[in-house]
XYZ file of C-alpha atoms in Angstrom:
571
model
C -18.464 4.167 -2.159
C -22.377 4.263 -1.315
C -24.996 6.609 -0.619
C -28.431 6.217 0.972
C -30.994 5.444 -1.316
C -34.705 4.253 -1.276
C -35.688 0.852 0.262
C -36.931 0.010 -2.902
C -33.985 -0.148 -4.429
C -31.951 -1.444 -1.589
C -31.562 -2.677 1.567
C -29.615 -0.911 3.828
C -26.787 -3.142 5.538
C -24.981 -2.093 8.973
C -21.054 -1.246 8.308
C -18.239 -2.813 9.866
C -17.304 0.551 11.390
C -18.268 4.260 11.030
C -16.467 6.278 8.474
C -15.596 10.238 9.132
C -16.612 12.184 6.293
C -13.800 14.179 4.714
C -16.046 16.198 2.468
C -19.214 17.438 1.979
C -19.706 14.831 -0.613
C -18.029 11.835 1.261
C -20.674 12.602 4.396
C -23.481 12.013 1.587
C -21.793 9.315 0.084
C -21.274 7.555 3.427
C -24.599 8.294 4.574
C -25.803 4.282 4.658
C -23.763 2.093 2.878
C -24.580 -1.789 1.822
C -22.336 -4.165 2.759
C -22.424 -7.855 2.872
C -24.146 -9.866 5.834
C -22.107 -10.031 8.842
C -18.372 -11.727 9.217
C -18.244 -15.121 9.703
C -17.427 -16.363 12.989
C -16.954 -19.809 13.116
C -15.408 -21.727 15.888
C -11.559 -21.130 16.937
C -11.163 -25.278 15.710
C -12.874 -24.748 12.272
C -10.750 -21.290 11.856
C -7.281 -23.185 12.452
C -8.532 -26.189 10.757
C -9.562 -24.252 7.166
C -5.670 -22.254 7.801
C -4.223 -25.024 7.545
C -5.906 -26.724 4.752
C -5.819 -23.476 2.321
C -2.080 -23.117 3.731
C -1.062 -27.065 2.537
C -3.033 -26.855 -0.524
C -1.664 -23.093 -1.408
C 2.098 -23.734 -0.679
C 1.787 -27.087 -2.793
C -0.089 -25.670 -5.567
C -2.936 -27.684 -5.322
C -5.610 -25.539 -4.236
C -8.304 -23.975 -6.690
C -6.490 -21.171 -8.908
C -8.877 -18.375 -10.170
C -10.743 -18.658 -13.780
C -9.660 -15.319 -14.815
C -11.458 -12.986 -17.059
C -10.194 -13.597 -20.575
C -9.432 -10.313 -21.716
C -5.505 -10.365 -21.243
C -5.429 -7.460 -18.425
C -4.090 -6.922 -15.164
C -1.805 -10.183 -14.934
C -0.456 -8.549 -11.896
C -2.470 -6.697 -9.747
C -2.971 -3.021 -11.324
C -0.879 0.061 -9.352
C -2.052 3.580 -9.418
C -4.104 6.348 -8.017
C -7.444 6.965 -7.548
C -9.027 10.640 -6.428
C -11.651 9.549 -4.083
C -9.938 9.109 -0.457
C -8.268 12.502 -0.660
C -11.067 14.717 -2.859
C -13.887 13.272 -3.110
C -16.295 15.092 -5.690
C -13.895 18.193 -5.858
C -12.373 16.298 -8.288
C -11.155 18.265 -12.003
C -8.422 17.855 -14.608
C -5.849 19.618 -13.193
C -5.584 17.615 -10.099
C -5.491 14.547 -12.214
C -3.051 16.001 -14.495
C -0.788 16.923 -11.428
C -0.628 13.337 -9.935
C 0.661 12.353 -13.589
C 3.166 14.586 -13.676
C 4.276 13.595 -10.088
C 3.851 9.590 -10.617
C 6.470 10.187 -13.920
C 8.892 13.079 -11.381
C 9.151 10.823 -8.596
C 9.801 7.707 -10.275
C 6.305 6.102 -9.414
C 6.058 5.580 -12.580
C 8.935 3.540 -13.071
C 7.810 1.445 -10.049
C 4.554 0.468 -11.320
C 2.268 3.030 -10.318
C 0.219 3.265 -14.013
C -3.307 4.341 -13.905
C -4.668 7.137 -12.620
C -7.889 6.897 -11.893
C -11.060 9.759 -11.979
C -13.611 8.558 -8.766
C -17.323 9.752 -8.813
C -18.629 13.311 -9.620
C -16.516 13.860 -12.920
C -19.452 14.293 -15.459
C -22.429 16.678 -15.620
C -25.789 15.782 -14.400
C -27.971 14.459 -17.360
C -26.818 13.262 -19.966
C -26.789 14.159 -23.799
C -29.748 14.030 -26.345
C -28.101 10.959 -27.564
C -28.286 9.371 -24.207
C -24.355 9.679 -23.745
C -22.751 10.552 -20.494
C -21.261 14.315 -20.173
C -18.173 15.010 -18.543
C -18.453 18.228 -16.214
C -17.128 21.113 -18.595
C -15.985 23.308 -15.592
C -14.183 20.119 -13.811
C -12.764 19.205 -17.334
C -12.690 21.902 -19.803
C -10.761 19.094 -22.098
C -13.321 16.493 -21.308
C -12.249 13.019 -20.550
C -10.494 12.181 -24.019
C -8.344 15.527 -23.263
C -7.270 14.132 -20.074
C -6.631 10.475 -21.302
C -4.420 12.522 -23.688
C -2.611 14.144 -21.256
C -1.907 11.029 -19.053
C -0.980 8.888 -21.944
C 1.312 11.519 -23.289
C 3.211 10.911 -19.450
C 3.082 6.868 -20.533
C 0.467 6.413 -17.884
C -3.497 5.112 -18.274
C -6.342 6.320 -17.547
C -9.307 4.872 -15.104
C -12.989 6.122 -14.774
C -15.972 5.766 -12.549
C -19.267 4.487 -13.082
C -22.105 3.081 -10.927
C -24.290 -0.486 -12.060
C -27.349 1.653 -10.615
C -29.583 4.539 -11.884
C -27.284 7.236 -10.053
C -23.840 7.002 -9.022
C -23.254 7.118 -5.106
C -23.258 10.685 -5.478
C -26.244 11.393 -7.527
C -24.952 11.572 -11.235
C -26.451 9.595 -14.003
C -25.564 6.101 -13.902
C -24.786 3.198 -16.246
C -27.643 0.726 -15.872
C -29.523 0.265 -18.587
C -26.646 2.337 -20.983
C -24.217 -0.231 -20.586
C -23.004 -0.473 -23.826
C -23.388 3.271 -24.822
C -20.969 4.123 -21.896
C -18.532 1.598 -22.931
C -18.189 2.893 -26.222
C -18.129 6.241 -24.519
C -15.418 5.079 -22.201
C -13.336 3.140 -24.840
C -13.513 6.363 -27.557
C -12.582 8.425 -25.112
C -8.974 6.444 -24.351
C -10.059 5.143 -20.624
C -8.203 2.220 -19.856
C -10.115 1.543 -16.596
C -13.477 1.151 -15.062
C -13.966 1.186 -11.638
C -17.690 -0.099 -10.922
C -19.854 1.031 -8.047
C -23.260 -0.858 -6.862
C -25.252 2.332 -5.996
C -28.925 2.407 -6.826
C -29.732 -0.601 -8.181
C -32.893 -2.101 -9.692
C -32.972 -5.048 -7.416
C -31.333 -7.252 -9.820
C -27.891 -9.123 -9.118
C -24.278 -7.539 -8.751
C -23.251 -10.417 -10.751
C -25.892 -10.008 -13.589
C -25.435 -5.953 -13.685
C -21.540 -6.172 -13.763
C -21.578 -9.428 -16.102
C -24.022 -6.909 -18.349
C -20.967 -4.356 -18.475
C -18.946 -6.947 -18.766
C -19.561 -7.670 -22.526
C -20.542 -3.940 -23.135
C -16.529 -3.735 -22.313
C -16.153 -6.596 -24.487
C -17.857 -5.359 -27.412
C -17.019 -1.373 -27.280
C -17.113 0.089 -30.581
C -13.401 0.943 -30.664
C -11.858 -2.493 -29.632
C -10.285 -1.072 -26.530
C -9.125 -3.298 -24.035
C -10.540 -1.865 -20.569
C -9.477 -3.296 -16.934
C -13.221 -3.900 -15.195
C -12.925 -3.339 -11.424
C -16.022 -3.928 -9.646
C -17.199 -1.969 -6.471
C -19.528 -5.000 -5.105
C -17.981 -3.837 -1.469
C -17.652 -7.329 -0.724
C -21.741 -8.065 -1.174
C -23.012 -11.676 -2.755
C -19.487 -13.358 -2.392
C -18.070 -11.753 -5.140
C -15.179 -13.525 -4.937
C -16.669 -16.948 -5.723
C -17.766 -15.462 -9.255
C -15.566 -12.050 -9.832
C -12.787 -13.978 -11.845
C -14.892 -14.439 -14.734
C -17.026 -11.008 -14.567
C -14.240 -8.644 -13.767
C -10.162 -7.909 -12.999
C -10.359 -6.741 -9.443
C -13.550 -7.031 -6.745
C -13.853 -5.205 -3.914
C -14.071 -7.985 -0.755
C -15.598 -5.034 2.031
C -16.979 -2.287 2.881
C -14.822 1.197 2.389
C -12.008 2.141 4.037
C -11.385 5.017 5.817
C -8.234 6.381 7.521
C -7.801 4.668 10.394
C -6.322 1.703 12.260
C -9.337 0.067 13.062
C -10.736 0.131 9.592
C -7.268 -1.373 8.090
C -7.714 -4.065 10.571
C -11.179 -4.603 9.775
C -10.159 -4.978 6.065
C -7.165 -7.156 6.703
C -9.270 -9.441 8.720
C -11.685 -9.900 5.754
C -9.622 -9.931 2.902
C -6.585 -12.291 4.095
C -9.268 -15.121 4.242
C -10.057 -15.200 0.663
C -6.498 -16.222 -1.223
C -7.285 -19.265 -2.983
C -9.926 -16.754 -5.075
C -7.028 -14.458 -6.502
C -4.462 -14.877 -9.584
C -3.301 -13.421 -12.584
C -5.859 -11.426 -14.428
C -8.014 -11.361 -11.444
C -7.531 -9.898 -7.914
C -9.254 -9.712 -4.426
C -9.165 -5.891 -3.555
C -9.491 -4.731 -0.015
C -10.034 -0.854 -1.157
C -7.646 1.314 -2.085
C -4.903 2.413 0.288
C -5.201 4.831 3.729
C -1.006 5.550 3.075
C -0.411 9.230 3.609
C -3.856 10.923 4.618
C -2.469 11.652 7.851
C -5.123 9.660 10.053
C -2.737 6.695 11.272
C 0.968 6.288 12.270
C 3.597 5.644 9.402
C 4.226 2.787 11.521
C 0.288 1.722 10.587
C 0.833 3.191 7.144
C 3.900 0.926 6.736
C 1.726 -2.139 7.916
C -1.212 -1.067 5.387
C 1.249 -1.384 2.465
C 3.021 -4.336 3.706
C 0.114 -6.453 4.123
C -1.781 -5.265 1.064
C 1.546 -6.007 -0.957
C 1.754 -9.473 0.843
C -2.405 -10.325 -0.288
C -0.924 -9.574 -4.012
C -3.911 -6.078 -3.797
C -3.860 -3.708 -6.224
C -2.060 -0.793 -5.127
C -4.085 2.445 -5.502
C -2.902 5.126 -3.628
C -5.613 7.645 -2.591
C -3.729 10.650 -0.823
C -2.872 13.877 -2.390
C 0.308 12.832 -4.107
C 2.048 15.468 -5.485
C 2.385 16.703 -1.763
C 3.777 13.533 -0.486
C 5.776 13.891 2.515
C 9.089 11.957 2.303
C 8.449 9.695 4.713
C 4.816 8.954 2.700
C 7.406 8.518 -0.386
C 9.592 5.992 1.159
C 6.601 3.647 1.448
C 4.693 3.863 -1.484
C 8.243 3.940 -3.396
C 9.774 0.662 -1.357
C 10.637 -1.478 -4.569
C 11.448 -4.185 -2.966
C 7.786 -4.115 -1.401
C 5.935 -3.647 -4.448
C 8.295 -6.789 -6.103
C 6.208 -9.118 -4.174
C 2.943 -8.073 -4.609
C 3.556 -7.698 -8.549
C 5.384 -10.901 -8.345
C 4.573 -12.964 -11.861
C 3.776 -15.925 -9.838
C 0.229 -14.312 -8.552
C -0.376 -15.738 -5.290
C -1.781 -14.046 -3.167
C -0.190 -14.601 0.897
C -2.033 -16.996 3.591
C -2.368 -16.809 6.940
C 0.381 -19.565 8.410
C -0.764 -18.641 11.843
C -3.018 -16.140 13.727
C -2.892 -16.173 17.800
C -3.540 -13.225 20.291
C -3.275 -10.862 17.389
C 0.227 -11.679 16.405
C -0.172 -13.037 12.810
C 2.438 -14.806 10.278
C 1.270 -14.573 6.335
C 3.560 -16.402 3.792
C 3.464 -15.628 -0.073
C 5.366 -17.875 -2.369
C 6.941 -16.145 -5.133
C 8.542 -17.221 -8.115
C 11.956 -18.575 -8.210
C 11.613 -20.490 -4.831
C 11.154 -17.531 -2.543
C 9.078 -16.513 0.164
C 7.541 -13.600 1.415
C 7.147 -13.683 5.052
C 4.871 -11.154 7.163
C 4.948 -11.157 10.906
C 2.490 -8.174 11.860
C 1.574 -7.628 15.130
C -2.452 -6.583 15.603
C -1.949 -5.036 19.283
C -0.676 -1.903 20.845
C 2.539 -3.560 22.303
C 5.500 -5.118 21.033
C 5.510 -8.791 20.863
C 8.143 -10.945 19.904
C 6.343 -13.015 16.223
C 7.934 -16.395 15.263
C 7.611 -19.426 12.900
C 10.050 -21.160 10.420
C 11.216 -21.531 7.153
C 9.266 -24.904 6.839
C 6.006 -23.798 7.970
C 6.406 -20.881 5.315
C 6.747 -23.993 2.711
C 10.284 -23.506 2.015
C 12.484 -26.246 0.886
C 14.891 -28.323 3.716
C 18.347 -26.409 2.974
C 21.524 -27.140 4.589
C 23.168 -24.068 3.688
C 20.563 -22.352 5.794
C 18.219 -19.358 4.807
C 18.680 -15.669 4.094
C 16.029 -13.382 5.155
C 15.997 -10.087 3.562
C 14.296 -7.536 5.376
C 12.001 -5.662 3.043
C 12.013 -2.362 4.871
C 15.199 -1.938 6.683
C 17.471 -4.188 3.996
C 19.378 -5.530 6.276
C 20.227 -9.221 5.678
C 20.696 -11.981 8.419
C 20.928 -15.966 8.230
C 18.927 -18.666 9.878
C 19.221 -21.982 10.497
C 15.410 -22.166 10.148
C 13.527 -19.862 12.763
C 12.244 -16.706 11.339
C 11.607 -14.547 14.515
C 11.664 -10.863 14.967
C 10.487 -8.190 17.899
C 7.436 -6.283 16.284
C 6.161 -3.069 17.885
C 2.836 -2.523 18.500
C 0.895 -2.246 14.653
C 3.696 -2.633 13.075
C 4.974 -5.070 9.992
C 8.126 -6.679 9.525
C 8.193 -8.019 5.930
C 11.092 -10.594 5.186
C 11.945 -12.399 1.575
C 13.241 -15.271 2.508
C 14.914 -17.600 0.730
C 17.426 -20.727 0.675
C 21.247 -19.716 0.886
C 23.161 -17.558 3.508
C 23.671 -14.076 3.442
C 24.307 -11.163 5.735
C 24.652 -7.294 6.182
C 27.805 -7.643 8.700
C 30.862 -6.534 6.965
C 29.068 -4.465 4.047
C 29.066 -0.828 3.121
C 25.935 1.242 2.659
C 24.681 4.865 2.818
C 21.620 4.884 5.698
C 18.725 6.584 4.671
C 16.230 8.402 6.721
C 12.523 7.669 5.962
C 11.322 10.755 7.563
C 13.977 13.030 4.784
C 14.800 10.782 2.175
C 18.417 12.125 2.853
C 21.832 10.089 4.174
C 23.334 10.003 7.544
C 26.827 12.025 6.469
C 30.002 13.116 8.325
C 29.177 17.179 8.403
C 31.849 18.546 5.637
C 34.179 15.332 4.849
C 35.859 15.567 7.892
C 37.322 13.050 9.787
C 38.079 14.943 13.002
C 36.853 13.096 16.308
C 34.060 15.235 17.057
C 32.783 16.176 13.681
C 28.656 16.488 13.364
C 26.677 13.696 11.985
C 23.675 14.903 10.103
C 22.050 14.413 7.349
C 22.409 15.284 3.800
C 21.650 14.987 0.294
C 22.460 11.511 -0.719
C 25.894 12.042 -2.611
C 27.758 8.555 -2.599
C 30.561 10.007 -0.662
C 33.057 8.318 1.869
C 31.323 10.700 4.409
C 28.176 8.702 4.190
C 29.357 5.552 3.518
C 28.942 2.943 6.966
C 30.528 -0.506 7.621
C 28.193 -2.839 9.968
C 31.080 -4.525 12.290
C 30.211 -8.046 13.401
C 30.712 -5.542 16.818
C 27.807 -3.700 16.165
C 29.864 -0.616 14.942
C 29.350 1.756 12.217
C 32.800 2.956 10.951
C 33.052 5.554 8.011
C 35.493 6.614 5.947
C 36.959 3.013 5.190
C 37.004 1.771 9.063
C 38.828 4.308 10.876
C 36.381 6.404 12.536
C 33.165 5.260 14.551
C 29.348 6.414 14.958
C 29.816 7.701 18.788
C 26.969 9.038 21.308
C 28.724 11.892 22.767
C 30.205 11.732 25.925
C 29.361 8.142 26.257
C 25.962 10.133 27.659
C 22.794 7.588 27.914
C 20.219 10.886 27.954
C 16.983 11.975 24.991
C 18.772 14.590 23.474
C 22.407 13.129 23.410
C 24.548 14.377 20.122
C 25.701 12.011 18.026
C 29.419 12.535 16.566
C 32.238 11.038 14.670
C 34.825 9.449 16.872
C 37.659 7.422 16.616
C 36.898 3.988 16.627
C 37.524 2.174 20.316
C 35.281 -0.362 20.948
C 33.160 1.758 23.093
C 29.707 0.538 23.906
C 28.032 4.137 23.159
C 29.696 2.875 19.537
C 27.920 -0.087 19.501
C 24.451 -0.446 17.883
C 21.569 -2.828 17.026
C 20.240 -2.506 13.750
C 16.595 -4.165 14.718
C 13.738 -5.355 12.530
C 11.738 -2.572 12.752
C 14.272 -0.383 10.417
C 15.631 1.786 14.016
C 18.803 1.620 14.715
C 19.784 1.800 19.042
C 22.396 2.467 20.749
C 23.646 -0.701 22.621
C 24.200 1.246 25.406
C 21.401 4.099 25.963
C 18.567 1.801 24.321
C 17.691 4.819 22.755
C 17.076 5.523 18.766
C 18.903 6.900 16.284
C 16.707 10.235 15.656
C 16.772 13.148 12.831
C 16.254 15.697 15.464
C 12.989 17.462 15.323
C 11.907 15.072 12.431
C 8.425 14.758 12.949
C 8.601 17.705 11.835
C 9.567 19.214 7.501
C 11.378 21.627 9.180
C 13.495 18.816 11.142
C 14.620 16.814 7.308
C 16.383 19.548 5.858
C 20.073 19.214 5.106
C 22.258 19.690 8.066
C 20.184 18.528 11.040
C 22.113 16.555 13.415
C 21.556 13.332 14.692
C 20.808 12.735 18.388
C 19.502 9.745 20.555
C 15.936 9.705 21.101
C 13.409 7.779 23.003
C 12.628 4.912 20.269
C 8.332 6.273 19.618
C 8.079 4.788 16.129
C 8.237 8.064 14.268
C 9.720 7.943 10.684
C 12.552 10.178 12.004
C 13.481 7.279 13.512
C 13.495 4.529 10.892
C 16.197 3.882 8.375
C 16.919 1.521 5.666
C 20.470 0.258 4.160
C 20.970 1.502 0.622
C-alpha cells in the first residue's frame, strides 16, 4: 500500500500493472507506488537451468533453509483477515468486530484463520502530547485495546498497521523516528501483529528502518510477543535479508482484483522458495478471493497456489457476507493443510512451458503436494510424474487425492489431469493405492454449500433431484460405480438425465438403475461432474445466482462454463 510522495523522499518506481481504485482512499493510496526494479528476464536456458537446481536441492533438502527471526512466531505461515482490499480507510470497530464474530460462526476459526488485522487510517491525525499514536475516537470509540479485547474474548488476535516513513500511505502519522514508543503502544494495547508499510521514508534503508522496529518489538515495555510483517512490496530483495528482520515480507507490488495481477504475483513470488520456512514467510499480498473481480475458477487458483507457496493466508473481502461458493474456498481444509503443513516448505516450480505450470511441495510424512495450473484461457491437458515431484519409487503405486473435488484415483506414476483455462487442480499425492470407485458420499455444491438429495426420501423412478440441507440421509447418499454411475439409496436407484435427452436445460431425476449411458458420468479434475452422454455439467439451476442455492432447486444439465453451480466436491 503506497501513496505519492515527494521526490525527496522517494523515487517513484513504474508498477507491474495498474490498480482500480475501490475507494476514495485506495485512488490516493495507489496514486504512484514504489516497487522494486523491473523482473528479471534471463534467458529461457538459465530459467530451466536455476528450476532445476532449486527443484534437486529443495526436494533433497539440501538447499539454503531460512535464518528465521528468533522470536518464536508464525512457525506456519499466519491466517487471517486484513481490512484493506475490501474498505480501505472506512475502516472502524464494528467492522472488525463483525469479521470476528463471523471467523468464530463459520468455523474459520477452527481452520486457522486467527488474526484479524486493522489496515491504514485507524488512528487520528497527530498524535498525543506525549508523542503517542491516537486511535480515531469516532472509528473506535473503544480504542485499539477495546478492540484487542473484543477479538481475544472470540480466541482470535489482533494485527495493526503502521508505516517505516513520516506518514502512513494515507497521510496519518507514522512510526519513524517513534519506533519504540509505538511498540510499547502496540504491545500495551494487546496487538499481536504489525503489518509494516514503506511510505515516506527518509531515504534510509527498508532493511535498517524495519530492523529499527525490529528491536523496538523486541524490547516493548510489556514483553509482548508481536508477529512483524513487513510491507517492503518486494523493494531491495527483501527476501535475501527478511528472515532475520521480520515474520512475513511482502515479495511485489499490491494486488488488486484481477487475473492479470494474480498472475503477475504468482510469477514473482513462486521464484523465491528456497528464502521461506518456519518463522519466516515470502508473502505475495494478501488474497483477491471473494471481491467479485475474477472467476471462482481464478479465485480457486489464487488460493490454491498461494496455499501451495506455503503464503500467509489473509483474506481481504468483506467476510461476514461471504457468498457460499466464496466459503467453500477459503474453508477447503484440506487446502489450507498444506500450506500450514509443519514441514514449511514452500512449493517449486517442477516445470513451466506455454503457460501450463507443475509446482510440487513436499510435506511432512512423505507426501506431496502437486499443482498443475494452467496460465491460459483454454483447457490444456498438464502432466508430470510422481518422480519428478521427488516422490519415492513405490510398487504399490500412488494415490492422488484431489484437494478440491476429493475424489481419489491411483497411478502407476503419471500425474496428469485436463485443466480449464485459469484454473488449478491441486493433488496430495502420496505412495499407496487408493480410490473413490465403490465409496459412499454426500456431493456438495460449491455454489450452495447444500447436498445433491432425492426430493422427499422417495425412491420412485422419476423423483426430483435437488438440493438440500446437508442431512446425512440415504436420500443424499451416492455410490461411484466402477460404471460411472451414481446409485442412491444403497444401489438400487440411479442419477438419470431425463428422457435420455442430450439438451442445456435437461432435468435430472431418480431412475432405476439400467446401465443407461444418460446414467453414466465422469467425475473430472476440475470438481464438475458430466454426463457421459450429453457432455454437459451437472448444474444447480440458476446458480449463479443466491436465489438459484436455496433448498429445493433441481438439478439440470448445463453447458460445463466453470461457474461454482457447477463444481462439487465428495464429502
Amino acid at each position: 500500500m503506497r501513496l505519492h510522495m515527494p521526490r525527496a523522499l522517494r523515487l517513484a518506481r513504474p508498477l507491474p500493472q495498474p490498480r482500480e481504485p475501490r475507494s476514495a482512499c485506495d485512488s490516493i493510496r495507489t496514486g504512484s507506488r514504489r516497487k522494486s526494479a523491473g523482473r528479471r528476464t534471463g534467458t529461457a536456458v538459465g530459467t530451466v537451468l536455476a528450476l532445476l537446481a532449486a527443484l534437486v536441492g529443495y526436494v533433497l533438502g539440501t538447499a539454503p533453509q531460512a535464518a528465521a527471526l528468533p522470536n518464536g512466531l508464525a512457525l506456519t505461515p499466519p491466517m487471517g483477515w486484513n481490512s484493506w482490499n475490501k474498505f480501505g480507510c472506512n475502516v472502524t470497530e464494528q467492522k472488525v468486530e463483525s469479521v470476528a464474530d463471523y471467523l468464530v460462526s463459520s468455523g474459520l476459526a477452527a481452520a486457522g484463520y486467527a488474526y484479524v488485522d486493522i489496515d491504514d487510517c485507524w488512528m487520528a491525525g497527530s498524535r498525543d502530547s506525549a508523542g503517542r499514536l491516537v486511535p480515531d475516537p469516532v472509528k473506535f470509540p473503544n480504542g485499539i485495546s477495546g478492540t484487542a479485547a473484543y477479538v481475544h474474548n472470540k480466541g482470535l488476535k489482533l494485527g495493526i498497521y503502521e508505516s517505516a516513513g513520516t506518514k502512513t500511505c494515507a497521510g496519518y502519522p507514522g512510526s519513524l523516528g517513534h519506533e519504540q514508543t509505538d511498540a510499547n503502544s502496540f504491545a500495551s494495547w494487546g496487538v499481536d501483529l504489525l503489518k509494516y508499510d514503506n511510505c515516506n521514508d527518509d531515504g534510509t534503508s527498508a532493511q535498517q528502518r524495519d530492523t529499527t522496529m525490529r528491536n523496538a518489538l523486541a524490547n516493548n515495555s510489556s514483553g509482548r510477543a508481536i508477529v512483524f510483517s513487513l510491507c517492503e512490496w518486494g523493494v531491495d530483495n527483501v527476501w535475501t535479508w527478511g528472515a532475520g528482520v521480520g515474520n512475513m515480507w511482502r515479495t511485489t507490488g499490491d494486488i488488486n482484483d484481477s487475473y492479470g495481477s494474480l498472475l503477475s504475483i504468482f510469477h514473482a513470488n513462486v521464484k523465491l522458495a528456497q528464502y521461506a520456512g518456519p518463522g519466516g514467510w515470502n508473502d505475495p499480498d494478501m488474497l483477491e478471493v471473494g471481491n467479485g473481480g475474477m472467476s471462482f475458477t481464478e479465485d480457486r487458483s489464487e488460493f490454491s497456489l498461494w496455499a501451495e507457496m506455503a503464503a500467509p493466508l489473509i483474506t481481504g473481502n468483506d467476510l461476514p457476507n461471504s457468498s457460499a461458493a466464496t466459503a467453500s474456498i477459503l474453508g477447503n481444509r484440506d487446502v489450507i493443510a498444506v500450506d500450514q503443513d509443519a514441514l514449511g516448505k514452500q512449493g517449486v516450480q517442477v516445470s513451466s512451458t506455454g503457460g501450463l505450470d507443475v509446482l510440487a511441495k513436499p510435506l511432512s510424512g512423505g507426501d506431496v503436494s502437486v499443482a498443475l495450473f494452467n496460465e491460459n484461457s483454454g483447457a490444456a491437458t498438464i502432466s508430470t510424474t510422481a518422480s519428478a515431484v521427488g516422490l519415492p519409487a513405490s510398487s504399490s503405486g500412488y494415490s492422488l487425492n484431489n484437494l478440491w473435488s476429493h475424489v481419489k484415483t491411483t497411478t502407476s506414476g503419471a500425474i496428469s489431469a485436463t485443466v480449464p483455462g485459469h484454473a488449478t487442480v491441486l493433488f496430495r499425492v502420496s505412495t499407496g493405492s487408493a480410490t473413490s470407485t465403490g465409496t459412499t458420499h454426500t456431493l456438495v455444491g460449491a455454489s450452495s454449500g447444500r447436498c445433491l438429495d432425492a426430493y422427499d426420501n422417495q425412491t420412485a423412478p422419476g423423483t426430483k433431484i435437488q438440493i438440500w440441507d446437508c442431512n446425512g440421509g440415504t436420500n443424499q447418499k451416492a455410490t461411484l460405480t466402477a460404471a460411472g454411475e451414481l446409485r442412491l439409496y444403497g444401489g438400487t436407484q440411479c442419477l438419470d438425465a431425463t428422457g435420455a435427452a442430450t439438451t442445456a436445460g435437461t432435468k435430472v431425476e431418480l431412475w432405476t438403475c439400467n446401465g443407461g449411458s444418460n446414467q453414466q458420468w465422469r467425475l473430472n479434475s476440475d470438481g464438475t461432474i458430466t454426463g457421459v452422454q450429453s457432455g454437459l455439467c451437472l448444474d444447480v439451476t440458476g446458480g449463479d445466482q443466491p436465489s438459484g442455492n436455496v433448498n429445493g432447486t433441481q438439478l439440470e444439465l448445463w453447458n460445463c462454463n466453470g461457474g461454482a453451480n457447477q463444481q462439487w466436491r465428495l464429502n
